[in-house]
Short mmCIF file of C-alpha atoms in Angstrom, two decimals:
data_model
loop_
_atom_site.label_atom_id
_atom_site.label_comp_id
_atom_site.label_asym_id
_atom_site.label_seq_id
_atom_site.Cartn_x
_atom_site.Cartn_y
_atom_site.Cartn_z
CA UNK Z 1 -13.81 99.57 94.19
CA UNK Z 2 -11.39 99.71 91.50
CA UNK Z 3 -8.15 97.35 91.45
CA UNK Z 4 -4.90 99.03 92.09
CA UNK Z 5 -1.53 99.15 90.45
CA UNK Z 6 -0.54 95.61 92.60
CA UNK Z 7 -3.79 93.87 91.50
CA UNK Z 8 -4.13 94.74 88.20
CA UNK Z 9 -0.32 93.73 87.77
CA UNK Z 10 -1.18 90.11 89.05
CA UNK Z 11 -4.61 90.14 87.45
CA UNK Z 12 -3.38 90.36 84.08
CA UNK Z 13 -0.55 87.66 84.65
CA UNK Z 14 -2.50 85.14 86.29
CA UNK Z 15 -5.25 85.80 83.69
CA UNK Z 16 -2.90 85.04 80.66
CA UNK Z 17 -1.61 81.91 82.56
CA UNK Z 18 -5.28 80.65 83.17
CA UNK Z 19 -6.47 81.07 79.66
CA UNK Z 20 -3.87 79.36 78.75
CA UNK Z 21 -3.80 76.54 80.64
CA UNK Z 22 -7.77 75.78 79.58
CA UNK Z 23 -6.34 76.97 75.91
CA UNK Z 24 -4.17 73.78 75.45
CA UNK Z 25 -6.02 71.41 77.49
CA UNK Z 26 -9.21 71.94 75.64
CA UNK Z 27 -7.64 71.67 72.25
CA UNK Z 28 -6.22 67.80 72.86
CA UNK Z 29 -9.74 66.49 72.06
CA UNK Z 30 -9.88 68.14 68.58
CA UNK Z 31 -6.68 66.63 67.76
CA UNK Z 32 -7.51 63.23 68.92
CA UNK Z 33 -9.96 62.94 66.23
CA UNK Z 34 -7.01 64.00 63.67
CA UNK Z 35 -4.84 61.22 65.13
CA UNK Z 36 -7.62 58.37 64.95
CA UNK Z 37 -7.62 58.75 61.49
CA UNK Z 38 -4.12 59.31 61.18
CA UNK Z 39 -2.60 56.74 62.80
CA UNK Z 40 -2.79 52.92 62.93
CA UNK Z 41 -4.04 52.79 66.54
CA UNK Z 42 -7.32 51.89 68.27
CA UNK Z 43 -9.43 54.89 70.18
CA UNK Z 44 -8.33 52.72 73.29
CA UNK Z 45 -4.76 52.42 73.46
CA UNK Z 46 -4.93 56.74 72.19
CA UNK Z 47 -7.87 57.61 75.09
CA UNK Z 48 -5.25 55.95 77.53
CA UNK Z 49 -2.42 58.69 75.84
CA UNK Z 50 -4.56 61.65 76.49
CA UNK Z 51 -5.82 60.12 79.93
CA UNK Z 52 -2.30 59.99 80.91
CA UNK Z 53 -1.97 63.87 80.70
CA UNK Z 54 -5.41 64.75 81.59
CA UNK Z 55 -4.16 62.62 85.32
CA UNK Z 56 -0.60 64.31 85.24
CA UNK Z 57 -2.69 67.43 84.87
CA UNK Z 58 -4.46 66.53 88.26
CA UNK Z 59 -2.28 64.44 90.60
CA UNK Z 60 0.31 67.15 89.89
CA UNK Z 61 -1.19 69.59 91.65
CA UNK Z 62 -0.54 68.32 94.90
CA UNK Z 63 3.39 68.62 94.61
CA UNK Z 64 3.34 71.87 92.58
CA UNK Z 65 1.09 73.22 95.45
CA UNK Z 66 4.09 72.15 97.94
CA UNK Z 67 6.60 74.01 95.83
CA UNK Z 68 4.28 76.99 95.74
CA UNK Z 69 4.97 77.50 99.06
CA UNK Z 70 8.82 77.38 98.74
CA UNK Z 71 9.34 79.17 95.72
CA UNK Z 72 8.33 81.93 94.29
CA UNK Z 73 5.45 81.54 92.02
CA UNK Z 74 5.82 84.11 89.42
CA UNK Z 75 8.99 81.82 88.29
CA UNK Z 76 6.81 78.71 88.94
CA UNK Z 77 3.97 79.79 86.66
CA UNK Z 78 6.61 81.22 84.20
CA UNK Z 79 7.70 77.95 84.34
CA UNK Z 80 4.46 76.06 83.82
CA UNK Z 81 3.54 78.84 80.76
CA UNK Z 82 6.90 78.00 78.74
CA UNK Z 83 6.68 73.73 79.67
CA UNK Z 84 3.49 73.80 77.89
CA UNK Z 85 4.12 75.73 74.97
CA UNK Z 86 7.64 73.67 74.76
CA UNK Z 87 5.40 70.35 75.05
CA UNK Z 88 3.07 71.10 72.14
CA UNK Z 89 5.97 72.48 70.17
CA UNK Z 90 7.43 69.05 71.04
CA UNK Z 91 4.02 67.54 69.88
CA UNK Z 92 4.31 69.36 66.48
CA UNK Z 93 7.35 67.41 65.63
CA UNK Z 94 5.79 63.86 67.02
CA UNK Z 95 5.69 61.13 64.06
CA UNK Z 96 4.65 58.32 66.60
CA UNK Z 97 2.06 57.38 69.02
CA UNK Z 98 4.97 57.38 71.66
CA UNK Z 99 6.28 61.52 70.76
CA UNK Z 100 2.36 61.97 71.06
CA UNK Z 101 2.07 60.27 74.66
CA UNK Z 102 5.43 61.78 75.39
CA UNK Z 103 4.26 65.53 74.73
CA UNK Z 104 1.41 65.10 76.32
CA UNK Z 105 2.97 63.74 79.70
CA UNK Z 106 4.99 66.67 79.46
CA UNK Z 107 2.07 68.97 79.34
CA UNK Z 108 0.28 67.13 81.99
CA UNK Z 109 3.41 67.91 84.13
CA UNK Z 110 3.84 71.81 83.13
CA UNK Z 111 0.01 72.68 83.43
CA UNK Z 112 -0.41 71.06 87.16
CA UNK Z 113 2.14 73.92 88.38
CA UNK Z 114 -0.72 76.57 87.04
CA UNK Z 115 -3.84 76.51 89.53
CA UNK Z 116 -1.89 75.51 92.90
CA UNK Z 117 0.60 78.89 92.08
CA UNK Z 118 -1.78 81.40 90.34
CA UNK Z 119 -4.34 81.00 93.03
CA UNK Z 120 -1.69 81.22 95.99
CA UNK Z 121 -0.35 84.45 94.24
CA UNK Z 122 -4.00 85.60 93.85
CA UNK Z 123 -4.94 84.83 97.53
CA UNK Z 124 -1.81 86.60 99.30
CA UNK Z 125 -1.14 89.19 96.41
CA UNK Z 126 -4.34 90.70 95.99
CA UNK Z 127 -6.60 93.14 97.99
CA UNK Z 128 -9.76 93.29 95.74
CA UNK Z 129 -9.39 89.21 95.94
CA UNK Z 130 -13.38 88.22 94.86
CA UNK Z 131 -13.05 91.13 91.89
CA UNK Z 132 -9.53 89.37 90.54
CA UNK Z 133 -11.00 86.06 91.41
CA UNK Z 134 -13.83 86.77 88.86
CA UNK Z 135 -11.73 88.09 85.99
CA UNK Z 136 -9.09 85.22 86.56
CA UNK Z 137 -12.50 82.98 86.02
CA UNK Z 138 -13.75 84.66 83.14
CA UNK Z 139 -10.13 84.15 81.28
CA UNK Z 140 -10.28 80.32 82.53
CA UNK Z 141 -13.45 80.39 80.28
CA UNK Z 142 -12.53 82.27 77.55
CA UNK Z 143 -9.61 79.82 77.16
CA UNK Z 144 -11.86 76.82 77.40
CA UNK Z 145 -14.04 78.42 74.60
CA UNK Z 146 -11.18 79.54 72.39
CA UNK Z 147 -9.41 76.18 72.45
CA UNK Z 148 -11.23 74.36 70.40
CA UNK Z 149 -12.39 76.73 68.10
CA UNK Z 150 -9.12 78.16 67.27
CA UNK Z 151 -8.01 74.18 67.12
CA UNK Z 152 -10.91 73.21 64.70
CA UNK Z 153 -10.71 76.43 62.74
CA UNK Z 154 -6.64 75.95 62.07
CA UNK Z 155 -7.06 72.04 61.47
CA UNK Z 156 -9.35 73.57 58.45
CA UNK Z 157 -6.61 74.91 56.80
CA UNK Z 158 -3.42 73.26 58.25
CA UNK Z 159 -1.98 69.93 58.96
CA UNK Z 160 -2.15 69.08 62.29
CA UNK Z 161 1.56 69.57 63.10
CA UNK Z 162 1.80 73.08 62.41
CA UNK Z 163 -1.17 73.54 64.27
CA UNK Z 164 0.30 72.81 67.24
CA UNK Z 165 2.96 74.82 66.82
CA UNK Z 166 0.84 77.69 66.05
CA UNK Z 167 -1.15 77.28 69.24
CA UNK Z 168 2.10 76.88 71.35
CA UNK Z 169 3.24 80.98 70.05
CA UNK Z 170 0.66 82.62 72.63
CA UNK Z 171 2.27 80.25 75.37
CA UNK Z 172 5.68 81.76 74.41
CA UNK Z 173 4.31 85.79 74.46
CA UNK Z 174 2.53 85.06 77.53
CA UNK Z 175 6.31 84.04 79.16
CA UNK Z 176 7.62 87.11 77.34
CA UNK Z 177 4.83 89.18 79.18
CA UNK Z 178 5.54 87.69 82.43
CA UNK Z 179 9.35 88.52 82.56
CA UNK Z 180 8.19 92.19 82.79
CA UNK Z 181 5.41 92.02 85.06
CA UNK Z 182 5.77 93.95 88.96
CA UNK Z 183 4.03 93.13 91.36
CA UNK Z 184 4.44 92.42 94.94
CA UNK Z 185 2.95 88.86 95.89
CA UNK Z 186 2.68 89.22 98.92
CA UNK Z 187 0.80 92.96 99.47
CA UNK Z 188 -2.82 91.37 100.67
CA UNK Z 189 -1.01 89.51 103.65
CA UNK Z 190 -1.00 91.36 106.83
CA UNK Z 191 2.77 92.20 108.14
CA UNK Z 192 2.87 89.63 110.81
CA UNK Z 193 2.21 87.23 108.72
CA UNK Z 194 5.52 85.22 107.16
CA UNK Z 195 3.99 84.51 103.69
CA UNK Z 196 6.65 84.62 101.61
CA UNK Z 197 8.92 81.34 100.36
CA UNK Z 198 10.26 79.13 103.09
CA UNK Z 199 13.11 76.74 102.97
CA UNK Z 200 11.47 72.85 101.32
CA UNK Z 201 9.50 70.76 103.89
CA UNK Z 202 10.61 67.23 104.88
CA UNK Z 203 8.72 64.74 104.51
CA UNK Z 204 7.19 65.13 108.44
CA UNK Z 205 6.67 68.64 108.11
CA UNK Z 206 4.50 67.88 105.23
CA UNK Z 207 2.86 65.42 106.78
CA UNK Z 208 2.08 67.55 110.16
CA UNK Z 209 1.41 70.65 107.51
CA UNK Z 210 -1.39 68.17 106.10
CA UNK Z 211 -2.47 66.81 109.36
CA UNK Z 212 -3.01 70.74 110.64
CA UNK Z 213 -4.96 71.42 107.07
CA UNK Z 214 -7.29 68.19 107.43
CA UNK Z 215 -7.93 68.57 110.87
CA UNK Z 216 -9.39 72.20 110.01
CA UNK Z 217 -12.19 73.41 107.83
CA UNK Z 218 -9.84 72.61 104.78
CA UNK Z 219 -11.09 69.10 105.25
CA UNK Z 220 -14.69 70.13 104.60
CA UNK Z 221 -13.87 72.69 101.43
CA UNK Z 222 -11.86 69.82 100.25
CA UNK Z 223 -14.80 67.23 100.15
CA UNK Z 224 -17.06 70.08 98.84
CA UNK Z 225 -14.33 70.44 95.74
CA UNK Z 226 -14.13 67.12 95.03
CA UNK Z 227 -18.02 66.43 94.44
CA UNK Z 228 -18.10 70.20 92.82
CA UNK Z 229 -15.22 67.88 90.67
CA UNK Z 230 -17.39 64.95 89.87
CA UNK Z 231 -20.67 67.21 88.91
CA UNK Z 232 -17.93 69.59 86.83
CA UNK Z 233 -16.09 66.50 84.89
CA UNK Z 234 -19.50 64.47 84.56
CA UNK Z 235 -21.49 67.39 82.91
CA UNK Z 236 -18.52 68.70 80.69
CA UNK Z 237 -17.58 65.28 79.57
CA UNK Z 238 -20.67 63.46 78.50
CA UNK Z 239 -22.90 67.11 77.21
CA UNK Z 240 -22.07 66.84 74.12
CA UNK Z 241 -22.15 63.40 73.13
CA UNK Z 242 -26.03 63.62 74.44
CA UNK Z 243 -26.71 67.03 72.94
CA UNK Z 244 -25.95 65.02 69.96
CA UNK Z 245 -28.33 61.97 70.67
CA UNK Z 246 -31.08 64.16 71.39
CA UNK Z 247 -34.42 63.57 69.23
CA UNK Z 248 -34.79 67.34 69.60
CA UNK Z 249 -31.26 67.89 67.64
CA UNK Z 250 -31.76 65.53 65.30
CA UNK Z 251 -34.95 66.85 64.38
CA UNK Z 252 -33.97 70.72 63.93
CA UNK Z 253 -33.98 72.30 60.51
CA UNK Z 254 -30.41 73.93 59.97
CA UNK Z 255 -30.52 75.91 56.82
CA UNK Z 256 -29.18 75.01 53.62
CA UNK Z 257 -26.44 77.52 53.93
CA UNK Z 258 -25.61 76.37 57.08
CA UNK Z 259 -25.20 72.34 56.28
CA UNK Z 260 -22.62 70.50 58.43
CA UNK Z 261 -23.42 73.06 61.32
CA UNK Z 262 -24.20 71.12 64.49
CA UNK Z 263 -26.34 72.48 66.75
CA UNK Z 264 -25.31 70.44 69.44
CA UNK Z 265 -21.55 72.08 69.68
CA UNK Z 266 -22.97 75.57 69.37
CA UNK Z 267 -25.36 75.00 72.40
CA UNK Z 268 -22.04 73.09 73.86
CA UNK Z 269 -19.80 76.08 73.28
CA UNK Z 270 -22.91 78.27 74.89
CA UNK Z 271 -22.52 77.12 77.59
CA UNK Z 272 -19.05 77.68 78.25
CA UNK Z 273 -19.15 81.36 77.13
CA UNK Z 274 -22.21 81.91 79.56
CA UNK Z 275 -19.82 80.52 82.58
CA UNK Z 276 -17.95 83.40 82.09
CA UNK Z 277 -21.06 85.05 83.27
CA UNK Z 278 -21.12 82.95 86.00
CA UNK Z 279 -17.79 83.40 87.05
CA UNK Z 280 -17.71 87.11 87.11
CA UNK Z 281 -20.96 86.99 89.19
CA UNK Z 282 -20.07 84.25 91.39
CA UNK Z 283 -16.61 86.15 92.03
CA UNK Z 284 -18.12 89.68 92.67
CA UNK Z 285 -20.53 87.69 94.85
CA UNK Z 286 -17.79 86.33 96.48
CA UNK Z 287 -17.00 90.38 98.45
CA UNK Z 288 -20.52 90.28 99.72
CA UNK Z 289 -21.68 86.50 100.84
CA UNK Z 290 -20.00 84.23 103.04
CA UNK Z 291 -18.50 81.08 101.22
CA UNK Z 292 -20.26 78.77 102.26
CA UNK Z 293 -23.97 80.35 102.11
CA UNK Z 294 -22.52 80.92 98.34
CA UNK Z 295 -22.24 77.51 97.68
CA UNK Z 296 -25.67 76.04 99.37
CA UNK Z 297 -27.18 78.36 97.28
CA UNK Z 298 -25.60 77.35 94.00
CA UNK Z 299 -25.03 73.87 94.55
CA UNK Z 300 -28.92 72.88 95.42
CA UNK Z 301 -29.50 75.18 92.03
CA UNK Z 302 -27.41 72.86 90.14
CA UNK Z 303 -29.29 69.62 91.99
CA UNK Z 304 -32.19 70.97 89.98
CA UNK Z 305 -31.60 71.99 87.04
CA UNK Z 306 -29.87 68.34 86.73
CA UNK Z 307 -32.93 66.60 87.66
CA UNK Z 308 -35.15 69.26 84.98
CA UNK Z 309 -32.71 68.17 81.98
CA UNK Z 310 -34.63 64.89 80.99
CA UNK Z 311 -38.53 67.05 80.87
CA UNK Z 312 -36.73 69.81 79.07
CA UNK Z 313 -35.36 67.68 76.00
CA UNK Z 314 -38.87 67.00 75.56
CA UNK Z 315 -39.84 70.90 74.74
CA UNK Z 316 -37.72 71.86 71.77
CA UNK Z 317 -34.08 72.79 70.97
CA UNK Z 318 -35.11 76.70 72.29
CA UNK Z 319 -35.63 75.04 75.91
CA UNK Z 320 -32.88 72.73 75.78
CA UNK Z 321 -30.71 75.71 74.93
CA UNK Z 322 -31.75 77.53 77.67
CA UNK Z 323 -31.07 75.11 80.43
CA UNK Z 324 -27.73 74.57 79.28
CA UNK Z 325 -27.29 78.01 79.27
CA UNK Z 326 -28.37 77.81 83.22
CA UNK Z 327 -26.30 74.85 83.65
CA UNK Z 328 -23.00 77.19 82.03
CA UNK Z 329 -23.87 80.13 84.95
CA UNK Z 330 -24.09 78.35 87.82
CA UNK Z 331 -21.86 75.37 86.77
CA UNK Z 332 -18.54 78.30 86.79
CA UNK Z 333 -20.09 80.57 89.58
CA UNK Z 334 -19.32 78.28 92.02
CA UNK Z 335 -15.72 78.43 91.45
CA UNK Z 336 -15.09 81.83 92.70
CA UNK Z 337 -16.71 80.89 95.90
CA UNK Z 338 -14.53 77.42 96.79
CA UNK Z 339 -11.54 78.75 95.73
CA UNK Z 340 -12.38 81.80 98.16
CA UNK Z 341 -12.84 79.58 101.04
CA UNK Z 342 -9.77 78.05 100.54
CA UNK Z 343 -8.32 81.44 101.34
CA UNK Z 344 -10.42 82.04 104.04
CA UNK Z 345 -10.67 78.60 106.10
CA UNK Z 346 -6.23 78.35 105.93
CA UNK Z 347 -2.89 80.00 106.41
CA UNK Z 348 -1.14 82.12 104.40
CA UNK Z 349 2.09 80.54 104.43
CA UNK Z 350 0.43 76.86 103.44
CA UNK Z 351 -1.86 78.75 100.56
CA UNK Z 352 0.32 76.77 98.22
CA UNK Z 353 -0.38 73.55 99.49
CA UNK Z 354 -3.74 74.26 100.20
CA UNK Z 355 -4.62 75.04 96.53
CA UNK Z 356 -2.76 72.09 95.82
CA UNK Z 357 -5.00 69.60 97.85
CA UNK Z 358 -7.88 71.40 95.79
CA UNK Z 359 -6.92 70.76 92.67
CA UNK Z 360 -6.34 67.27 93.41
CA UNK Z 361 -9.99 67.09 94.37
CA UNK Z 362 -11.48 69.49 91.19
CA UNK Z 363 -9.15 67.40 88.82
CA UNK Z 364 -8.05 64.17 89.97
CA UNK Z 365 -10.57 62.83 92.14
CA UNK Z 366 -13.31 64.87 90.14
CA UNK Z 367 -12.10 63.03 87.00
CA UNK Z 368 -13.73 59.78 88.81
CA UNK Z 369 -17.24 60.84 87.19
CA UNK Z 370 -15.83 60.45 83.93
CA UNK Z 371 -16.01 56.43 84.81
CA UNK Z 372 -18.85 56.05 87.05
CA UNK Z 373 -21.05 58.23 84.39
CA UNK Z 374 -19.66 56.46 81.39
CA UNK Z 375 -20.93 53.06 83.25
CA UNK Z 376 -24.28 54.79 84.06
CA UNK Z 377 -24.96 55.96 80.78
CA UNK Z 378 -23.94 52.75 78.93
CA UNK Z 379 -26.17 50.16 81.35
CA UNK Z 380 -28.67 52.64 82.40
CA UNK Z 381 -31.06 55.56 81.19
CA UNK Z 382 -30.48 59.46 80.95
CA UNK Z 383 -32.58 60.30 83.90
CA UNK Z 384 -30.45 57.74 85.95
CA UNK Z 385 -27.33 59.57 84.53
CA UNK Z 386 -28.53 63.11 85.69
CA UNK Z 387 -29.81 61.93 88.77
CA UNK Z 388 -26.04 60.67 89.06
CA UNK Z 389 -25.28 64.28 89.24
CA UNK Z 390 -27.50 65.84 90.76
CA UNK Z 391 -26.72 63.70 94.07
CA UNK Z 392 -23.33 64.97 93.41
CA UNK Z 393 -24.41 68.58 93.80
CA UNK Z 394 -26.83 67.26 96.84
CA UNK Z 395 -23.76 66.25 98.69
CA UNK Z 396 -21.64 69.09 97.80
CA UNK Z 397 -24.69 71.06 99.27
CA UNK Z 398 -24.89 68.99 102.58
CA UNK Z 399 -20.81 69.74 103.01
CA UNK Z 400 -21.62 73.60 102.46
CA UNK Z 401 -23.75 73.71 105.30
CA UNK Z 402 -21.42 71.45 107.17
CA UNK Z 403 -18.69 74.19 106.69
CA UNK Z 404 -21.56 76.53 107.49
CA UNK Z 405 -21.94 75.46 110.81
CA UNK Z 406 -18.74 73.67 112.03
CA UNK Z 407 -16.09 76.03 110.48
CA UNK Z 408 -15.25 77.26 114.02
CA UNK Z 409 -15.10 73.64 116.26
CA UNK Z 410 -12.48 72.74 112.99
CA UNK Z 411 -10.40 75.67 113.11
CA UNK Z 412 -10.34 75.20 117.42
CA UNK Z 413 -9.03 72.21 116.68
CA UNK Z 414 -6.48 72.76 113.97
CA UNK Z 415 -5.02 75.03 116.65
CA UNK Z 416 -4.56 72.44 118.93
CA UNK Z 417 -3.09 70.28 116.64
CA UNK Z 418 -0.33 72.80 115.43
CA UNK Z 419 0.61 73.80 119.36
CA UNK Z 420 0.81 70.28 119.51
CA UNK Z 421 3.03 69.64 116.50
CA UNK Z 422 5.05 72.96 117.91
CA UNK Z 423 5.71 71.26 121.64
#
């Protein structure tokens, strides 16, 4: 069914917004590596810097969910776009380890605002919501792809300053866009529903909104993000430093015309181009299968191809490319699906908040793997480090068919709590 005027409006906004967000986060590594050699400073004290607005990134999602159900969220992700384009336009001036960690705080802070408010707008704006859901994946991906070439390709030429600034200019035409795009956000919401910006809670009404939310099937989609989270943050963190230890990869012939061409990033960047594959599918998908069937599915195919990694390094670079390229698919086509049962298993009128909780899973509790699988791979093997996350996927799995079966005894239950809360 083709979008109309109302979804395309919204699909192309929260699109830009999304590609940018993954645009500037996915750039920070390439300049760390610019900064280590620039700077007097140890990789520890800088990985704590970029930490800092990697968490911000995360943790702020909770309260920017909150506001996206007070305010509207055009203005908040107008917001959000222009904060991060100020920030690295802040970071192209920075002369200090401290204007570094200062810009990057700032970004942190800006880019939490995105996924709480673009996916609220999506959820109660849209009518074709799996179709828009796909696209708005696919640009998540194309932004996570672009980043750090565009970032690498520029730091060829450029000095690192100006480089920032340059990649700060789509941020600013992206605001310019959004200042003329109509569209109602509220269209896919049916008329007795209040979904539109309410007065800000107190702190008990956001405590009796969360009770409501945990005491429904929210609390199962929310576990089920979070190890979706650590499986996500695990595989896209460590990849490429083990594409790179690989016997196979060290081993490869790369052309003489080609020398100082890494195979490694180019299966690496693959990967991440095929995801936006797998988030089209898994978002078309998302119209015709039930969330949580979606996710069994994908989440016991992850399980194994996370257990085949170790055999397949074994068979050649051709293999290894393939799997990743597996890995890329199903890795993003789950995201369609979780992000539709959050719009399925809550309110309207707490969509904000809900998305907010979730990205405090994907991000901040997700971000836990980047830890426990550093400490796996450093005292253990590779097999111990994929079977690491392939449990991960296992119990994301098990919660799918929880949500599977229990969705309805939650949501009885939820309703009882809020006539409660209401007496």
């Amino acid at each position: 069914m083709a979008l109309d005027s109302n979804d395309r409006s919204i699909a192309g906004f929260t699109m830009a917004g999304h590609a940018l967000v993954h645009w500037f986060e996915t750039s920070i590594p390439i300049f760390l590596v610019v900064w280590l050699d620039t700077f007097d400073t140890g990789v520890a004290l800088f990985g704590q810097v970029v930490a800092l607005g990697y968490a911000l990134f995360g943790i702020g999602a909770l309260p920017s969910g909150i506001l996206s159900d007070r305010y509207e969220t055009k203005r908040l992700i107008l917001a959000c776009l222009a904060g991060m384009s100020g920030a690295f336009l802040i970071l192209s001036f920075a002369r200090s380890v401290y204007a570094i960690a200062l810009a990057l705080v700032l970004w942190g802070v800006a880019a939490s605002i995105y996924h709480p408010a673009g996916l609220a707008l999506i959820s109660t704006g849209v009518e074709e919501r799996g179709t828009v859901f796909a696209w708005h994946g696919i640009a998540g991906n194309a932004g996570i792809a672009l980043g750090p070439f565009v970032t690498a390709t520029l730091l060829v030429v450029f000095e690192w300053e100006l480089v920032a600034a340059l990649l700060a200019v789509p941020g600013v035409l992206a605001v310019l866009y959004g200042l003329s795009a109509s569209f109602d956000p509220t269209a896919a919401v049916d008329d007795d529903v209040d979904a539109s910006p309410d007065e800000a809670l107190s702190v008990s009404e956001l405590f009796a909104e969360t009770r409501t939310l945990f005491a429904s099937a929210f609390a199962i989609v929310f576990a089920i993000v979070m190890f979706e989270g650590l499986y996500y943050r695990g595989m896209l963190t460590y990849l490429p430093e083990i594409l790179h230890g690989l016997e196979a990869m060290a081993s490869f012939a790369v052309p003489a015309s080609l020398e100082g061409i890494e195979p490694a990033d180019y299966i690496y960047v693959g990967l991440l181009v095929v995801g936006m594959a797998g988030q089209y599918a898994g978002g078309k998908l998302t119209d015709r299968v039930a969330p949580a069937r979606g996710m069994i599915a994908i989440f016991a195919v992850l399980a194994v191809l996370a257990v085949a990694f170790v055999p397949v390094t074994g068979m050649g670079v051709v293999a290894i490319a393939a799997l990743c390229g597996a890995f890329g698919f199903f890795l993003f086509s789950i995201q369609p699906f979780y992000q539709n049962a959050v719009a399925v298993y809550t309110p309207a009128d707490s969509r904000g908040l809900s998305y907010g909780y979730t990205y405090l899973g994907e991000f901040g509790f997700g971000s836990a793997s980047i830890a426990i699988g550093g400490f796996v791979l450093g005292g253990f093997s590779l097999a111990a480090f994929f079977a690491l996350i392939a449990g991960f996927a296992l119990v994301g799995g098990l919660l799918a068919g929880g949500l599977l079966v229990g969705s309805g005894r939650l949501a009885t239950d939820a309703r009882e709590i809020e006539a409660e809360a209401d007496d």
